[in-house]
Short mmCIF file of C-alpha atoms in Angstrom, two decimals:
data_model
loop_
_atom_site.label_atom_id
_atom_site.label_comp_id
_atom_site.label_asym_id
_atom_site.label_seq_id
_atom_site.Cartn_x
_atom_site.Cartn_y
_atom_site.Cartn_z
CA UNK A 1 123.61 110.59 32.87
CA UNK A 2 120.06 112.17 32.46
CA UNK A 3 119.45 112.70 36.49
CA UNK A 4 122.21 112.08 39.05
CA UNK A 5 119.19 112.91 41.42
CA UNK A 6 117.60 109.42 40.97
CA UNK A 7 121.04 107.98 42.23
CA UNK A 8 120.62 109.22 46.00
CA UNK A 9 117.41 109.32 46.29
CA UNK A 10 114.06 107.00 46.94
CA UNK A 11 116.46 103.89 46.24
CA UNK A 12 114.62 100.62 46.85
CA UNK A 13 117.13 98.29 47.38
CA UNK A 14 120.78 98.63 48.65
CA UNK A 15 123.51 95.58 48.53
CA UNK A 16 126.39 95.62 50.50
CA UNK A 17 129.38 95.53 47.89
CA UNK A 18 131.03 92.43 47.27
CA UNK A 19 134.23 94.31 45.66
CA UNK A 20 134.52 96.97 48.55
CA UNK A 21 133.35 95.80 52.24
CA UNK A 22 131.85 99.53 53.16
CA UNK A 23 130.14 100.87 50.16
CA UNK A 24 126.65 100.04 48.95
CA UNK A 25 125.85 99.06 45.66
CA UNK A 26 122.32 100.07 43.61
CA UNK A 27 121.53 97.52 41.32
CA UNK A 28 118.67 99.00 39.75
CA UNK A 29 120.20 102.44 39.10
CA UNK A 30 122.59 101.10 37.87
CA UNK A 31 121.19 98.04 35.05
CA UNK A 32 119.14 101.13 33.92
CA UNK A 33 122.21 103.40 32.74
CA UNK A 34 124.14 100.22 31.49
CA UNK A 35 120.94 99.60 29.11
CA UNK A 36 120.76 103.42 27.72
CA UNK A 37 124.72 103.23 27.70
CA UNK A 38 125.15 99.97 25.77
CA UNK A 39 122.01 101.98 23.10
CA UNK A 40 123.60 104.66 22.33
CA UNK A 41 127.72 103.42 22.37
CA UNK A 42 126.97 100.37 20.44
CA UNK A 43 129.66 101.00 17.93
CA UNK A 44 132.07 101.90 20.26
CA UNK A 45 131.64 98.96 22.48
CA UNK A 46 133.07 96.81 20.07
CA UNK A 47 135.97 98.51 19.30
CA UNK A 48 137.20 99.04 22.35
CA UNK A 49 139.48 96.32 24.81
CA UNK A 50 139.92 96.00 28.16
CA UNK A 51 143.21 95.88 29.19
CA UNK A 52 142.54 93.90 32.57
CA UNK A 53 141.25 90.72 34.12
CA UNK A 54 138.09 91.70 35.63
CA UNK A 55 136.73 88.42 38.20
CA UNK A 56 132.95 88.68 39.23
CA UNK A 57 132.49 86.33 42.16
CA UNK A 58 133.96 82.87 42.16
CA UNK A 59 133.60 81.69 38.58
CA UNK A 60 133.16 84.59 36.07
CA UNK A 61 135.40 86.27 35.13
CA UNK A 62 136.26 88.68 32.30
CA UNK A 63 139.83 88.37 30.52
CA UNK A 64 141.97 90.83 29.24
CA UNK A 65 141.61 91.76 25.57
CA UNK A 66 137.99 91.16 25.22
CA UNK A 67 135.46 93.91 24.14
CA UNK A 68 133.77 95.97 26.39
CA UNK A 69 130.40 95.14 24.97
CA UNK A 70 130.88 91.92 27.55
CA UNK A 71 131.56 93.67 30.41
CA UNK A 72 128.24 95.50 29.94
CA UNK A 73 126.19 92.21 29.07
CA UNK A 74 127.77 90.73 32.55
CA UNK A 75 126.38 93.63 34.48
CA UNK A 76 123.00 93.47 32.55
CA UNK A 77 122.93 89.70 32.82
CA UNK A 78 124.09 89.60 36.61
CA UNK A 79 122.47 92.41 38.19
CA UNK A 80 124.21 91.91 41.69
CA UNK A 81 127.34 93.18 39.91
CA UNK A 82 125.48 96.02 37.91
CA UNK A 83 127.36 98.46 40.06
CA UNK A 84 130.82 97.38 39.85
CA UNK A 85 130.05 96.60 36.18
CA UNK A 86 129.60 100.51 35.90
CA UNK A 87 132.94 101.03 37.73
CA UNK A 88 135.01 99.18 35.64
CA UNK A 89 133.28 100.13 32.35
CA UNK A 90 134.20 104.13 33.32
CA UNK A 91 137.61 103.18 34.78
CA UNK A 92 138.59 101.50 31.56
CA UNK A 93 137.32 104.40 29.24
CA UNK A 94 139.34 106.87 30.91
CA UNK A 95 142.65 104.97 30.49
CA UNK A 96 141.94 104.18 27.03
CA UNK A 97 140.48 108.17 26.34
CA UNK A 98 143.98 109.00 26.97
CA UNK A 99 146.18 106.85 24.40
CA UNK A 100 143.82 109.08 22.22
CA UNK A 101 141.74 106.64 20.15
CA UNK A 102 138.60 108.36 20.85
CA UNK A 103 137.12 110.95 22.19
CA UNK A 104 134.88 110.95 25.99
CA UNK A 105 132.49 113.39 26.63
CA UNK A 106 131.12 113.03 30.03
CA UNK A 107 127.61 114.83 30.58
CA UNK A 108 126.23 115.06 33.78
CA UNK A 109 123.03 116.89 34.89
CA UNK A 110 122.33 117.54 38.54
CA UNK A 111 126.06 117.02 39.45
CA UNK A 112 125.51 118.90 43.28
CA UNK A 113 124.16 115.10 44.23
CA UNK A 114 127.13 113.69 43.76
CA UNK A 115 128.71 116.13 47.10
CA UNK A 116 125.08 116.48 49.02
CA UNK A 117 123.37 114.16 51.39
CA UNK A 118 121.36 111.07 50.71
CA UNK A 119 117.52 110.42 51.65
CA UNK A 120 118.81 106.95 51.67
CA UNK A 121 119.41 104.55 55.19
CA UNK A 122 120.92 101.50 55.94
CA UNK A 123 119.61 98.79 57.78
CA UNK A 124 119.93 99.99 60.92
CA UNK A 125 118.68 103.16 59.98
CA UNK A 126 121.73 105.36 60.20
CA UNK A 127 122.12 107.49 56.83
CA UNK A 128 124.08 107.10 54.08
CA UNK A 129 126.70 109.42 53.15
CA UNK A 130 126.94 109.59 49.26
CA UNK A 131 131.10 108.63 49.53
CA UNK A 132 129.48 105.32 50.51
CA UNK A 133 127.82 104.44 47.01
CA UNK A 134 129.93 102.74 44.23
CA UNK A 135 127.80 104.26 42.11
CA UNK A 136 128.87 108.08 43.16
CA UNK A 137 132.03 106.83 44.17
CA UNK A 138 133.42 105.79 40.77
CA UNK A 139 131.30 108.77 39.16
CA UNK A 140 133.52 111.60 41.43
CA UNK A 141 136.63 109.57 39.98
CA UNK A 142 135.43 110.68 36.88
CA UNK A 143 135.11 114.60 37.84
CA UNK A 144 138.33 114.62 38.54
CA UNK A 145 141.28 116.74 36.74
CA UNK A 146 144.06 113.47 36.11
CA UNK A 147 142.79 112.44 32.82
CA UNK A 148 143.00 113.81 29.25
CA UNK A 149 141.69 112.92 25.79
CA UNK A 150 137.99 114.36 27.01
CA UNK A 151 135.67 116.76 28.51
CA UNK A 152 133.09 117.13 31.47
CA UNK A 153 130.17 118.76 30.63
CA UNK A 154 127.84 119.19 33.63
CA UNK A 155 124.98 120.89 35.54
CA UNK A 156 123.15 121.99 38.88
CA UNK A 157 119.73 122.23 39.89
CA UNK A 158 118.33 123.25 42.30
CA UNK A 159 114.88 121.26 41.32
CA UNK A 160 115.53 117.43 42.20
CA UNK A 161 118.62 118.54 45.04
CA UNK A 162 118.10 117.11 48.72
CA UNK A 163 118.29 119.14 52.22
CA UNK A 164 118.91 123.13 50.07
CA UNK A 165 116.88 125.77 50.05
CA UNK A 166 114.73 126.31 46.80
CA UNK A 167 115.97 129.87 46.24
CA UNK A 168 119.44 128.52 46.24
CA UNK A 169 121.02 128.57 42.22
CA UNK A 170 124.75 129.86 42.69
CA UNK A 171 126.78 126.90 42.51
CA UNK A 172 128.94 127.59 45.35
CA UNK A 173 125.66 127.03 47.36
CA UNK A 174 124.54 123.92 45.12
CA UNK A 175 127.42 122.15 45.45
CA UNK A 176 129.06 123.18 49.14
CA UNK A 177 132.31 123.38 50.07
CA UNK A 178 133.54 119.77 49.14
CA UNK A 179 132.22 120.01 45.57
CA UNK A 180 133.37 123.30 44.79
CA UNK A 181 137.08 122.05 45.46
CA UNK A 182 136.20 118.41 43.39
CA UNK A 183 135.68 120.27 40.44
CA UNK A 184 138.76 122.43 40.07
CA UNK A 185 139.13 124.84 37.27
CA UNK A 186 135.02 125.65 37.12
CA UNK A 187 134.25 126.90 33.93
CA UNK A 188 130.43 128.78 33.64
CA UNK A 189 129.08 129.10 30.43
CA UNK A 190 126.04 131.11 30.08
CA UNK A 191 123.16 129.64 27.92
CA UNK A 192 120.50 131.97 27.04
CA UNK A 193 116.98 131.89 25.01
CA UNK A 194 116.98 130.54 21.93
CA UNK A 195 117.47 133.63 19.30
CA UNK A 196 115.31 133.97 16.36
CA UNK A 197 117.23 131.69 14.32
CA UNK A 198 117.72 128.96 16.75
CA UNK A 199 113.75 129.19 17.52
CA UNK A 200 113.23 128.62 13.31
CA UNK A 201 115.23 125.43 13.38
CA UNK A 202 113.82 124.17 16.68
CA UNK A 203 110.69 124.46 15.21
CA UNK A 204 111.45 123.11 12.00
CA UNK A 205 112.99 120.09 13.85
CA UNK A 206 110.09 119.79 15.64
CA UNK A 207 107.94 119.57 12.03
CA UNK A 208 110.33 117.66 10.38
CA UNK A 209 109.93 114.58 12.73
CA UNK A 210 106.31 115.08 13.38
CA UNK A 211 106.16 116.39 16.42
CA UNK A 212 103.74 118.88 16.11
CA UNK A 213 101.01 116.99 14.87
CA UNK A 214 98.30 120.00 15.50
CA UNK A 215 96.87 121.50 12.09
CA UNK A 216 97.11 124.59 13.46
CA UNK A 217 100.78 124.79 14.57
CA UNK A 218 102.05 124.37 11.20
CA UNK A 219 100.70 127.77 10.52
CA UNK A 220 102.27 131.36 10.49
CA UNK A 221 99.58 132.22 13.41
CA UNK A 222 100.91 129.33 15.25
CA UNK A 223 104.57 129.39 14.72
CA UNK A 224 104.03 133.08 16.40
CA UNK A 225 102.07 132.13 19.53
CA UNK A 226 104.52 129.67 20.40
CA UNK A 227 107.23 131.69 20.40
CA UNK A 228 105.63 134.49 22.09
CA UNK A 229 103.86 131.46 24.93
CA UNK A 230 107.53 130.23 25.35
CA UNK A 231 109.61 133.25 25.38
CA UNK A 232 112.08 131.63 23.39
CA UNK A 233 112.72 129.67 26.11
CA UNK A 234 113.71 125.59 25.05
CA UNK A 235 111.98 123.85 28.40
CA UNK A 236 109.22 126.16 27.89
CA UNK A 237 108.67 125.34 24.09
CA UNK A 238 109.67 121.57 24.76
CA UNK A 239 106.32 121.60 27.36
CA UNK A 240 103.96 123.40 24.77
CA UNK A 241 104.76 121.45 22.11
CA UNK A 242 104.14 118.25 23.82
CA UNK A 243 100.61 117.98 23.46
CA UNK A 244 100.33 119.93 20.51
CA UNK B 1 61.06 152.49 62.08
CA UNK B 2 62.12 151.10 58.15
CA UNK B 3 63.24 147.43 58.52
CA UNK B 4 64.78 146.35 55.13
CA UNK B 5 62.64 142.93 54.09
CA UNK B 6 64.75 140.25 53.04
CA UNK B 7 63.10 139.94 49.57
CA UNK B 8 63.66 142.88 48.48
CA UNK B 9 64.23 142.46 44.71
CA UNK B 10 67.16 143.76 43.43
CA UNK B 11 66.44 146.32 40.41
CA UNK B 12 69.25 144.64 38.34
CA UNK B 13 68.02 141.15 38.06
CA UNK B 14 65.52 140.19 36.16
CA UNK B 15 62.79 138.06 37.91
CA UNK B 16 61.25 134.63 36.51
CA UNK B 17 58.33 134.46 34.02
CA UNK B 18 55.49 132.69 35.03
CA UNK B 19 53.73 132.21 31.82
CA UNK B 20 52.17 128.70 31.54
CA UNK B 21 53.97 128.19 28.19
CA UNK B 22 57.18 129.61 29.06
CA UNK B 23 59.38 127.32 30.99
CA UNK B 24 60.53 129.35 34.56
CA UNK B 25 64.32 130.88 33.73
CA UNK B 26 66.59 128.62 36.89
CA UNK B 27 69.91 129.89 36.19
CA UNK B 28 70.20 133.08 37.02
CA UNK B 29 72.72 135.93 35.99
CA UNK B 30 74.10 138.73 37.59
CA UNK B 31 74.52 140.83 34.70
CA UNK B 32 71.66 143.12 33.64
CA UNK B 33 70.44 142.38 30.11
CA UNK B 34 72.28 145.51 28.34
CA UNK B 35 75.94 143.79 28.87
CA UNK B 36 76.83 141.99 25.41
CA UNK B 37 79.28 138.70 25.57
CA UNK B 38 83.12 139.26 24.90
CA UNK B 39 83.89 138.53 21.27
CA UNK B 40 87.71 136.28 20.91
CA UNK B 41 87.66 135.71 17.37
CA UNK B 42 90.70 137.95 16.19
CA UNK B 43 89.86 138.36 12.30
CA UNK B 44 86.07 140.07 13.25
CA UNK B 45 88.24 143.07 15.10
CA UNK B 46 90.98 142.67 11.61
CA UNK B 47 88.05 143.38 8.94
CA UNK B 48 88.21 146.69 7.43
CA UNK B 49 84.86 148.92 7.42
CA UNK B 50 84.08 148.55 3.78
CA UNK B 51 83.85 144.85 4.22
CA UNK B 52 80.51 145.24 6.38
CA UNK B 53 77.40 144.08 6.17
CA UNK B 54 75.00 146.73 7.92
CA UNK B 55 74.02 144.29 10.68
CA UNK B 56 78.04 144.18 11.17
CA UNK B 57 78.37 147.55 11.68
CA UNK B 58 75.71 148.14 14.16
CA UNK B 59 77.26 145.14 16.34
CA UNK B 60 80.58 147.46 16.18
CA UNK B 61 78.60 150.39 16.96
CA UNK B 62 76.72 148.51 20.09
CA UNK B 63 80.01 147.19 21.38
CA UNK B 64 81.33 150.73 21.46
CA UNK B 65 78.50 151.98 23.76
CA UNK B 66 77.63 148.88 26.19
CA UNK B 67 79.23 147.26 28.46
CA UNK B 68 80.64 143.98 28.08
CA UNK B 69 80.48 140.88 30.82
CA UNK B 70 84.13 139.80 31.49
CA UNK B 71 85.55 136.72 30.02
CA UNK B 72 85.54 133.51 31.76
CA UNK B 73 89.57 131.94 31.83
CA UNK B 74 88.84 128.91 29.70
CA UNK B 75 88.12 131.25 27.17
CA UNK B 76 91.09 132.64 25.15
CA UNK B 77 91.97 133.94 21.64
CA UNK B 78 94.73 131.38 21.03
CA UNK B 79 94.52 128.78 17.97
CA UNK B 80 95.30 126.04 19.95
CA UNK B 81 91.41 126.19 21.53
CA UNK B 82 89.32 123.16 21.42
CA UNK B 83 86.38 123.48 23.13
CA UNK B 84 85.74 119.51 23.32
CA UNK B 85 88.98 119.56 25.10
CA UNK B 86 87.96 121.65 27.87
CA UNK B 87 85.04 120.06 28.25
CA UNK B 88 86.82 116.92 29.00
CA UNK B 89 89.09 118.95 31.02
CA UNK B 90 86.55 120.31 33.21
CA UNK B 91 84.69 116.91 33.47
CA UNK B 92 87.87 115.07 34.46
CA UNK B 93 88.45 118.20 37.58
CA UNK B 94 88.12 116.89 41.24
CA UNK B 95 87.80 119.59 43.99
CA UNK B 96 88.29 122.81 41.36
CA UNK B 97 92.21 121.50 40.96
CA UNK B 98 91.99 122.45 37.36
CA UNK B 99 95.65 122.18 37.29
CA UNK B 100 95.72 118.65 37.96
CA UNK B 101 93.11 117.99 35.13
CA UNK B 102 94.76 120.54 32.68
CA UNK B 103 98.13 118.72 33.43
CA UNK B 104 96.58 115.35 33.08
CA UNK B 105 95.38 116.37 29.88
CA UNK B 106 98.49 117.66 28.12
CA UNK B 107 100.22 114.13 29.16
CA UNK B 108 97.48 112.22 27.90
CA UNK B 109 97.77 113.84 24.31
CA UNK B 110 101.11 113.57 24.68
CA UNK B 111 101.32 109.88 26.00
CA UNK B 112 98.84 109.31 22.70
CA UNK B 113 101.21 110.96 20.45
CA UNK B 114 104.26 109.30 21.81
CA UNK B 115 102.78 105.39 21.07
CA UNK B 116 101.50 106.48 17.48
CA UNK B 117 104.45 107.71 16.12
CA UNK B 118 106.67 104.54 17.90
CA UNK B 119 103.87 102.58 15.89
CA UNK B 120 104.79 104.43 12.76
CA UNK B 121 108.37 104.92 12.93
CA UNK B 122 107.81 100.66 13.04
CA UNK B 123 105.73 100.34 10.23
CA UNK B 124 106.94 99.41 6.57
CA UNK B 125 106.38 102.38 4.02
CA UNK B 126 102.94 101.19 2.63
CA UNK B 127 101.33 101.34 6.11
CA UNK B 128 102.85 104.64 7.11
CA UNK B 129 100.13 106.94 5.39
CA UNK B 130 97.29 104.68 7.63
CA UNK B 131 98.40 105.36 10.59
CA UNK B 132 96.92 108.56 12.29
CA UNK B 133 99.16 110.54 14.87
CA UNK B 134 97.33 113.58 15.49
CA UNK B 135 96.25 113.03 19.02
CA UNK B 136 93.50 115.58 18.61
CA UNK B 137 92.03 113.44 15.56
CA UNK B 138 92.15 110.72 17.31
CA UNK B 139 90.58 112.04 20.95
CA UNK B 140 87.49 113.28 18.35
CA UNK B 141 86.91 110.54 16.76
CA UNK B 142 87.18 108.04 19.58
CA UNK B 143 84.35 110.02 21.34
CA UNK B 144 82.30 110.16 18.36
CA UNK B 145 82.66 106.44 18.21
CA UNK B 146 81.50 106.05 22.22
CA UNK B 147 79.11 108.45 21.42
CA UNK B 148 75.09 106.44 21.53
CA UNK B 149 72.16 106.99 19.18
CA UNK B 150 69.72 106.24 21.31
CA UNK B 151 68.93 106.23 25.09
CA UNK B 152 66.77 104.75 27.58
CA UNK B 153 64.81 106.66 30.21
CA UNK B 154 62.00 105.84 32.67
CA UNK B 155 58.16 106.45 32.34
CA UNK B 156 55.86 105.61 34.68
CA UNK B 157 52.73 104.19 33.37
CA UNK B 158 50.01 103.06 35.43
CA UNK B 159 51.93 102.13 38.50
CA UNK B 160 54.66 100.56 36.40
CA UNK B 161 57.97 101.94 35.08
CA UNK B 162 59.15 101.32 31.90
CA UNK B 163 62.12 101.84 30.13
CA UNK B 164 61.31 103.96 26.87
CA UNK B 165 63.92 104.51 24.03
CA UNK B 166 64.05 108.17 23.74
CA UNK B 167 66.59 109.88 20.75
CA UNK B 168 69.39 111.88 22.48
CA UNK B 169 70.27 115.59 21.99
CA UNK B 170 73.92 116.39 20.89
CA UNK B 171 74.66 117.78 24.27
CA UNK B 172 73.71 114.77 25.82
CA UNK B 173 75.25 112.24 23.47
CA UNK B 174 78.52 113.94 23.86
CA UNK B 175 78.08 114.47 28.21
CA UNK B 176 77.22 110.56 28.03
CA UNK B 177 80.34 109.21 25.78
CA UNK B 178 83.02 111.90 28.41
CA UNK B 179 81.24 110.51 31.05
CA UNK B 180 81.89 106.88 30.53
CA UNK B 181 85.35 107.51 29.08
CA UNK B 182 86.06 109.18 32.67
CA UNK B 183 84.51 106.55 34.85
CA UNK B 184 85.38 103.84 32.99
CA UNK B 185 89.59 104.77 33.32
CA UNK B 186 88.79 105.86 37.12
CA UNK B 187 87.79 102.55 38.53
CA UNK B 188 88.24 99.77 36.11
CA UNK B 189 92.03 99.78 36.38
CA UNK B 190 94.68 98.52 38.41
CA UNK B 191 95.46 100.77 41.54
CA UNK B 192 98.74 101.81 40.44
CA UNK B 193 98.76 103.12 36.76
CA UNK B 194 98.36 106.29 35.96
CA UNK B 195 95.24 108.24 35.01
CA UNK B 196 97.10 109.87 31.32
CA UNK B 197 98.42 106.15 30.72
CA UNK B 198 95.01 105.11 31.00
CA UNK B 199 93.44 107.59 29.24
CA UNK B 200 95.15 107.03 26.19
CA UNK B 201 94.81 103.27 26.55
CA UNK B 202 91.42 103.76 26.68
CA UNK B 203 90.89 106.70 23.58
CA UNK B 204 92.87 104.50 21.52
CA UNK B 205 90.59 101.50 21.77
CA UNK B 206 87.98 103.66 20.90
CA UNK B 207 89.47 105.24 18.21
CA UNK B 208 89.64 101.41 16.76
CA UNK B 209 86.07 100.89 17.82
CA UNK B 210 87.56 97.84 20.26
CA UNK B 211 87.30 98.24 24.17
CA UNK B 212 84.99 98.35 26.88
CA UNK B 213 82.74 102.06 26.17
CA UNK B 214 82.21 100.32 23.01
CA UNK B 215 80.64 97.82 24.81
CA UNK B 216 78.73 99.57 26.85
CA UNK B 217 77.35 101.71 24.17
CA UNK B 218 76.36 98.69 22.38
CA UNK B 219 74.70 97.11 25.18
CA UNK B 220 72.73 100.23 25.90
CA UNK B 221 71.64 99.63 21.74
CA UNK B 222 70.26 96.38 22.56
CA UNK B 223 67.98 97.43 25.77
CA UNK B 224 66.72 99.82 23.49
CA UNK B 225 66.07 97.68 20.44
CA UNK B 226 64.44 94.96 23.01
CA UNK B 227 62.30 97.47 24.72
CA UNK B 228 61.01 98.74 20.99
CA UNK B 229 57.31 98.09 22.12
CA UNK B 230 57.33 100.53 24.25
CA UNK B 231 58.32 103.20 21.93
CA UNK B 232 54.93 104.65 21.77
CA UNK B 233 54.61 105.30 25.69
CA UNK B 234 56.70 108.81 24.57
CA UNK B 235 54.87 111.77 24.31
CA UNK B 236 57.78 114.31 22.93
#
């Protein structure tokens, strides 16, 4: 999940949930991570079963056994259901990570929206607390310590976070009180500048699938004022190299 | 009582010839004629002294002694300069936000970038080597292709005006081809898209000699070639 910021924030439209009476569902949100999801997991979505019967209103309905490719199609297809179509897909891979078949990695970036507030209102303009979202809902199942067969790989910022203050980066602050506990044995890990070695293989990556297009960057000169513009520093050399 | 007038010249600046066949200097600088410009290009400092002409070494010499203006920030040392490109930069700028334009920029060449190498990664292997991805190629050569030959300006000759086809300076050709790139992506798009998406809409017709500066520029060719007769009304 590239932004969990986008999740709780300027959301255009809002359905009441047909599967749960109090929580809202986001229909666009969520068709736009079943479509990146369903790109990148093609292989897997074949392989792997559901194991329950899954109805979506009166007369779909998904039955046990078949591949999980179809669950995704329903939520792309249906996009009233996108939401729960996202709960069920995550509910089912954790089950399944742990009979050990495959492996889940779960990568999250911005994960302090999933415990803050939301710009978002309801009809009668009283706001949205993000416990009220299938969307998060279903996501904070996933945080959780009960399964195995996986990791959680996540991160905070501070840049696309509602309602805390811009010096704020410790993730105690980031995440408040509720998050902290949610995600119980924290583990930092410190990622620094890129070292000489990493920078040469950036770079080369960078050449390799014509990135760079610039005459000049291919060049000893240039290879040297980019590292010394960036600082070894990836977002920094990501930016540069952009229009170069 | 000494009153200070207010036109007192100021010993530093120079004041404006008035020779008949000198045209009367309008811009005026602050600096006093002995300051030299700032020199960027890194390999003239790099050249050993053997490797100098005498003229060279009395520029070194010079630069050791006077004092040089300060450097304007456009202007840097890095290899990555295109002076074309801040040009464009500086026409595209609204209220001195060169920020915005400089930003603006970067995601144009990047937005032109992005759809040329989708286009290639597409393409079957025989097409591949056609198809041109450097974004700074491509932003030259488009404005070279917008670029007009000739232009039209107005004389007045007894009591009516005409218009005369006059040949363009560089300077001018290249002003007039950013100018209608610039104008042309400002108001003859939908509300809502953005100016880089635009841009690069717009650079890449060029490039392909399609689109509407084309047009322009080739409408401006026929009101010239129509108006030939009056080719002679020009005195320079």
């Amino acid at each position: 999940l590239p932004t969990a910021h986008l999740w709780v924030k300027n959301c255009r439209e809002l359905l009441q949930s047909s599967y749960n009476k109090d929580r809202l569902d986001q229909p666009l949100q969520a068709s736009a991570w079943l479509k990146n999801f369903k790109i990148s997991n093609e292989r897997f979505l074949r392989e792997i079963k559901t194991q329950k019967k899954y109805m979506w209103g009166k007369r779909e309905s998904t039955e046990e056994g078949r591949p999980l490719g179809e669950v995704v199609d329903q939520g792309l297809a249906r996009v009233r259901s996108a939401s729960d179509a996202v709960g069920v897909v995550l509910k089912e891979l954790k089950q399944q990570s742990q009979q050990g078949s495959f492996r889940l990695l779960v990568a999250v970036d911005g994960v302090n929206a999933l415990w803050g507030r939301t710009t978002l209102r309801k009809e009668d303009k009283s706001p949205v607390s993000p416990e009220e979202l299938t969307l998060v809902h279903n996501l904070r199942k996933m945080m959780r310590n009960d399964w195995t067969g996986g990791a959680v790989v996540t991160t905070l910022s501070q840049t696309g976070s509602l309602f805390k203050p811009s010096s704020a980066y410790l993730p105690q602050e980031l995440l408040g009180k509720e998050g902290f506990d949610a995600l119980d044995p924290f583990v930092p890990i410190l990622v620094p500048n890129y070292s000489p070695r990493e920078f040469e293989s950036c770079y080369g990556y960078y050449l390799e699938r014509r990135w760079l297009q610039h005459e000049k960057a291919r060049t000893e000169d240039g290879k040297a004022e980019l590292q010394f513009l960036s600082g070894s520093n990836p977002r920094q050399l990501d930016r540069l190299a952009g229009p170069l | 009582s000494t009153s200070l007038s207010r036109h007192a010249v100021c010993p530093r600046l120079q004041p404006p010839f008035s020779c008949p066949s000198r045209l009367m200097q309008v811009r005026w600088s602050r600096y006093s004629p002995s300051f030299l410009e700032p020199e960027v290009n890194k390999e003239f400092y790099q050249k050993p002294l053997e490797e100098l002409t005498e003229e060279e070494r009395e520029q070194r010499e010079l630069k050791a002694v006077r004092p040089i203006k300060a450097a304007p920030p456009t202007l840097s040392s890095s290899v990555f300069r295109d002076p074309m490109i801040s040009k464009f930069t500086n026409m595209m700028m609204k209220d001195g936000n060169k920020v915005l334009a400089r930003s603006l920029m970067t995601q144009t060449l990047e937005a032109i970038k992005r759809k040329q190498l989708e286009k290639y990664h597409k393409a079957p292997e025989n097409e591949k080597e056609t198809i041109e991805c450097n974004p700074y190629v491509i932003f030259h050569q488009a404005l070279k292709n917008c670029q007009p030959i000739i232009g039209l300006s107005n004389i007045t000759k007894g009591g009516k005006t005409y218009q005369v086809p006059v040949p363009l300076k560089d300077n001018r050709k290249r002003f007039l081809a950013m100018k209608w790139m610039i104008t042309e992506c400002r108001e003859n798009k939908h509300r809502r898209t953005l100016m880089p998406e635009k841009l690069s809409q717009e650079l890449l017709l060029a490039f392909n000699n399609e689109g509407p500066i084309i047009k322009k520029k080739h409408v401006l060719h026929k009101m010239a070639e129509a108006n030939r007769a009056y080719a002679h009304f020009r005195w320079w």
